[in-house]
PDB file of C-alpha atoms in Angstrom:
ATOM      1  CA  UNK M 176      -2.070   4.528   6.991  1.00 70.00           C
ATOM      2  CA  UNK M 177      -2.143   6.030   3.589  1.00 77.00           C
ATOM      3  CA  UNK M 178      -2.771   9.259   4.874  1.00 79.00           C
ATOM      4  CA  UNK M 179       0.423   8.587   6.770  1.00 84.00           C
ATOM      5  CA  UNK M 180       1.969   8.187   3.855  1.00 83.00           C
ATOM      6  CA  UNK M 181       0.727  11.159   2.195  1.00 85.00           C
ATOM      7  CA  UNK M 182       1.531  13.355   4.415  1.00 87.00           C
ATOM      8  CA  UNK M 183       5.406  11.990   4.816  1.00 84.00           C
ATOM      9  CA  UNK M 184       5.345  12.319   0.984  1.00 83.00           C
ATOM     10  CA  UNK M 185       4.425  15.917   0.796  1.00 86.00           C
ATOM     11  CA  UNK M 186       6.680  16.863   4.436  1.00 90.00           C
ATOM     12  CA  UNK M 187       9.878  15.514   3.058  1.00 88.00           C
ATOM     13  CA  UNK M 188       9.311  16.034  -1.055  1.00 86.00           C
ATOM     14  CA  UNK M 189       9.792  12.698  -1.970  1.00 84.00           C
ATOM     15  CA  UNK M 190       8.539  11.044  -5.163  1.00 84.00           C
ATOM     16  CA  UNK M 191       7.438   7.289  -4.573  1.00 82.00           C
ATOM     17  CA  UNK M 192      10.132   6.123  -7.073  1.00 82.00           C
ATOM     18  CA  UNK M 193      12.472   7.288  -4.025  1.00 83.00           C
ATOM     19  CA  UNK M 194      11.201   4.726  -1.042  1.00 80.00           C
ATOM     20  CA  UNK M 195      12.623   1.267  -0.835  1.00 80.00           C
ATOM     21  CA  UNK M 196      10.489   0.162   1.750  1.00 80.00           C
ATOM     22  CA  UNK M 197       7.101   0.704   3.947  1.00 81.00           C
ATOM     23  CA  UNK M 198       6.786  -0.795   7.290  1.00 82.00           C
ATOM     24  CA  UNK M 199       2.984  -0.393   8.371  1.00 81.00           C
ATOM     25  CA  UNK M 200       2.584  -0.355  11.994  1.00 81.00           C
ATOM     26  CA  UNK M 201      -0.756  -0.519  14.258  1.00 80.00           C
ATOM     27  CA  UNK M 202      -2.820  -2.269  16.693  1.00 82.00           C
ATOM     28  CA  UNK M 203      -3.977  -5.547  16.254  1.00 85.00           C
ATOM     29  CA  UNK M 204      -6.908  -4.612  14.394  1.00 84.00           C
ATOM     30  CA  UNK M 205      -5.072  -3.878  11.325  1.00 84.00           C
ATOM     31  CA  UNK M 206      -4.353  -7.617  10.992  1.00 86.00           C
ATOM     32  CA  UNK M 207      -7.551  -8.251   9.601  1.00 88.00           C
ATOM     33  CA  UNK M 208      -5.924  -5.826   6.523  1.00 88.00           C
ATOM     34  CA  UNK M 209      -2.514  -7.518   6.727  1.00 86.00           C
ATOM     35  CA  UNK M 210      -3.072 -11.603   6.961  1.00 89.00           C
ATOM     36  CA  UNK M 211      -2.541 -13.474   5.640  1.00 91.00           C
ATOM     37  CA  UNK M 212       0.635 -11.552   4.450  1.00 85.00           C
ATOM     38  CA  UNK M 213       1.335 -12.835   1.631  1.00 85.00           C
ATOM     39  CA  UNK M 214      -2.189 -12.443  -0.135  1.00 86.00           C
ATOM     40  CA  UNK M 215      -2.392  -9.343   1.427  1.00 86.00           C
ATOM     41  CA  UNK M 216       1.206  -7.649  -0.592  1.00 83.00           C
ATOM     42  CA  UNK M 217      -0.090  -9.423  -3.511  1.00 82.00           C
ATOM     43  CA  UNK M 218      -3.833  -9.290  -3.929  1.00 82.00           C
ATOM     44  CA  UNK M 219      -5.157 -11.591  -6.340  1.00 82.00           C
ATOM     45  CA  UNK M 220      -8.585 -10.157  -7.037  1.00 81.00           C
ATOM     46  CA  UNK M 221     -10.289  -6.740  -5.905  1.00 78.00           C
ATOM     47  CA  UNK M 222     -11.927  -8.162  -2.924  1.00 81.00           C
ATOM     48  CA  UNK M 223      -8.449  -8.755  -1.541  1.00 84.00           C
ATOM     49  CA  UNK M 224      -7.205  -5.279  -2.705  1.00 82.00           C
ATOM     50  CA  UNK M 225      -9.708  -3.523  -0.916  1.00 82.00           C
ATOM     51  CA  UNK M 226      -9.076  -5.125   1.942  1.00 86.00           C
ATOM     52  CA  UNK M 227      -5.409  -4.962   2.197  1.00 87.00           C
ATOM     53  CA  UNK M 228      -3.992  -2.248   4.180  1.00 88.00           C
ATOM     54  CA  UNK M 229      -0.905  -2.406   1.862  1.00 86.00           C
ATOM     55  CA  UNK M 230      -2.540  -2.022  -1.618  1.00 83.00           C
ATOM     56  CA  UNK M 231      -3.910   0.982   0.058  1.00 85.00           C
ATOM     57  CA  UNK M 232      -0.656   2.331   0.733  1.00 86.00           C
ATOM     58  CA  UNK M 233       0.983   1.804  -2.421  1.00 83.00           C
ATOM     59  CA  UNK M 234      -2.554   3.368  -3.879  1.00 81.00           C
ATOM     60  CA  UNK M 235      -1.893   6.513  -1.746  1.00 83.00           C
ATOM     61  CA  UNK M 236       1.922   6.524  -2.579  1.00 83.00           C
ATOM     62  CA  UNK M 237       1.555   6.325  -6.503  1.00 81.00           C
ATOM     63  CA  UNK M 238      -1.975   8.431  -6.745  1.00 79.00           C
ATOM     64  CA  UNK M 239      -1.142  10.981  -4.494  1.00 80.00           C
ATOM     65  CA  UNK M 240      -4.912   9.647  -2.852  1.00 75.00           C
ATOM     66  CA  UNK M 241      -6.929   6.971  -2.275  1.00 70.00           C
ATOM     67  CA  UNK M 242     -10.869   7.466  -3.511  1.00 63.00           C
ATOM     68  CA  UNK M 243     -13.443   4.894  -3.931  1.00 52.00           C
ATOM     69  CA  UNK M 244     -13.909   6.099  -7.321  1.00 50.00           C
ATOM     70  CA  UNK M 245     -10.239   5.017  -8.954  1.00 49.00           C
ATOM     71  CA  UNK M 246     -11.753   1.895  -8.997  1.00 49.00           C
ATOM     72  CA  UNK M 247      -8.377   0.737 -10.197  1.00 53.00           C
ATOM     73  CA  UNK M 248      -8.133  -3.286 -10.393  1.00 53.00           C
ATOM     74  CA  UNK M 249      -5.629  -5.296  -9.495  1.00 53.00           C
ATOM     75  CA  UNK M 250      -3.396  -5.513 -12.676  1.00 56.00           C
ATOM     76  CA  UNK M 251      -3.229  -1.822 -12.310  1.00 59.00           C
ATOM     77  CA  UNK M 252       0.100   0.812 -11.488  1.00 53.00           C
ATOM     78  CA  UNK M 253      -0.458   0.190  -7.636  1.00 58.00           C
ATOM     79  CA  UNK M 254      -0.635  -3.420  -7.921  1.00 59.00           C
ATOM     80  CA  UNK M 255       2.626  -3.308 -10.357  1.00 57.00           C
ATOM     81  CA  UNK M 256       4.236  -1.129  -7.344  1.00 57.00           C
ATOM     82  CA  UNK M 257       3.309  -3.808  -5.012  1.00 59.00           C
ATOM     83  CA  UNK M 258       4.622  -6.644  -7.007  1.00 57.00           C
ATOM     84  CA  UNK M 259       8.280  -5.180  -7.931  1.00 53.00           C
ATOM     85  CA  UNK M 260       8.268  -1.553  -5.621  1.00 52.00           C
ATOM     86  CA  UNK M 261       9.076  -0.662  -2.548  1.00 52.00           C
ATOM     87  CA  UNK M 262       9.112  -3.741   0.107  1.00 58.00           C
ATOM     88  CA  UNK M 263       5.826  -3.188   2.119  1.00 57.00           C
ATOM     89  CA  UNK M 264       5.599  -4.784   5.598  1.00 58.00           C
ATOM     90  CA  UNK M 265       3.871  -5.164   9.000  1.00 57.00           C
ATOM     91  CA  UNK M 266       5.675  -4.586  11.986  1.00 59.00           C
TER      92      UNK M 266
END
């Protein structure tokens, strides 16, 4: 997914500033990244970030990558994206 997003980033020049929403779309495996929903757009802790396919994508969208070694926590720019950026959903 963020590699998705990445790569839409870079093919159509757009600066995350620009998006107003993120629908994430996949299999049912990606629910175990997604649910529950609301804990998942708005981790509370790092265990939940890392685990949330969204917090990844906002991650990929405001880094320009996602490595193990930003080790940014929750209070950081991609969780501020998250809680007042672009809407970020599951279809």
């Amino acid at each position: 997914m963020s590699l998705a997003a990445l790569t839409l980033l870079a093919q159509h020049g757009l600066d995350w500033h620009e998006i107003d929403s993120v629908v994430v779309q996949g299999g049912d495996h990606l629910r175990t990244f997604s649910e529950p929903v609301e804990s998942r757009r708005r981790p509370a802790n790092p265990a939940t970030a890392a685990n949330s396919v969204f917090f990844a994508v906002a991650k990929a969208l405001v880094n320009g990558e996602v490595v193990l070694e930003q080790g940014e926590h929750v209070g950081g720019y991609a969780g501020r994206v998250l809680r007042s950026g672009p809407d970020l959903r599951q279809r």
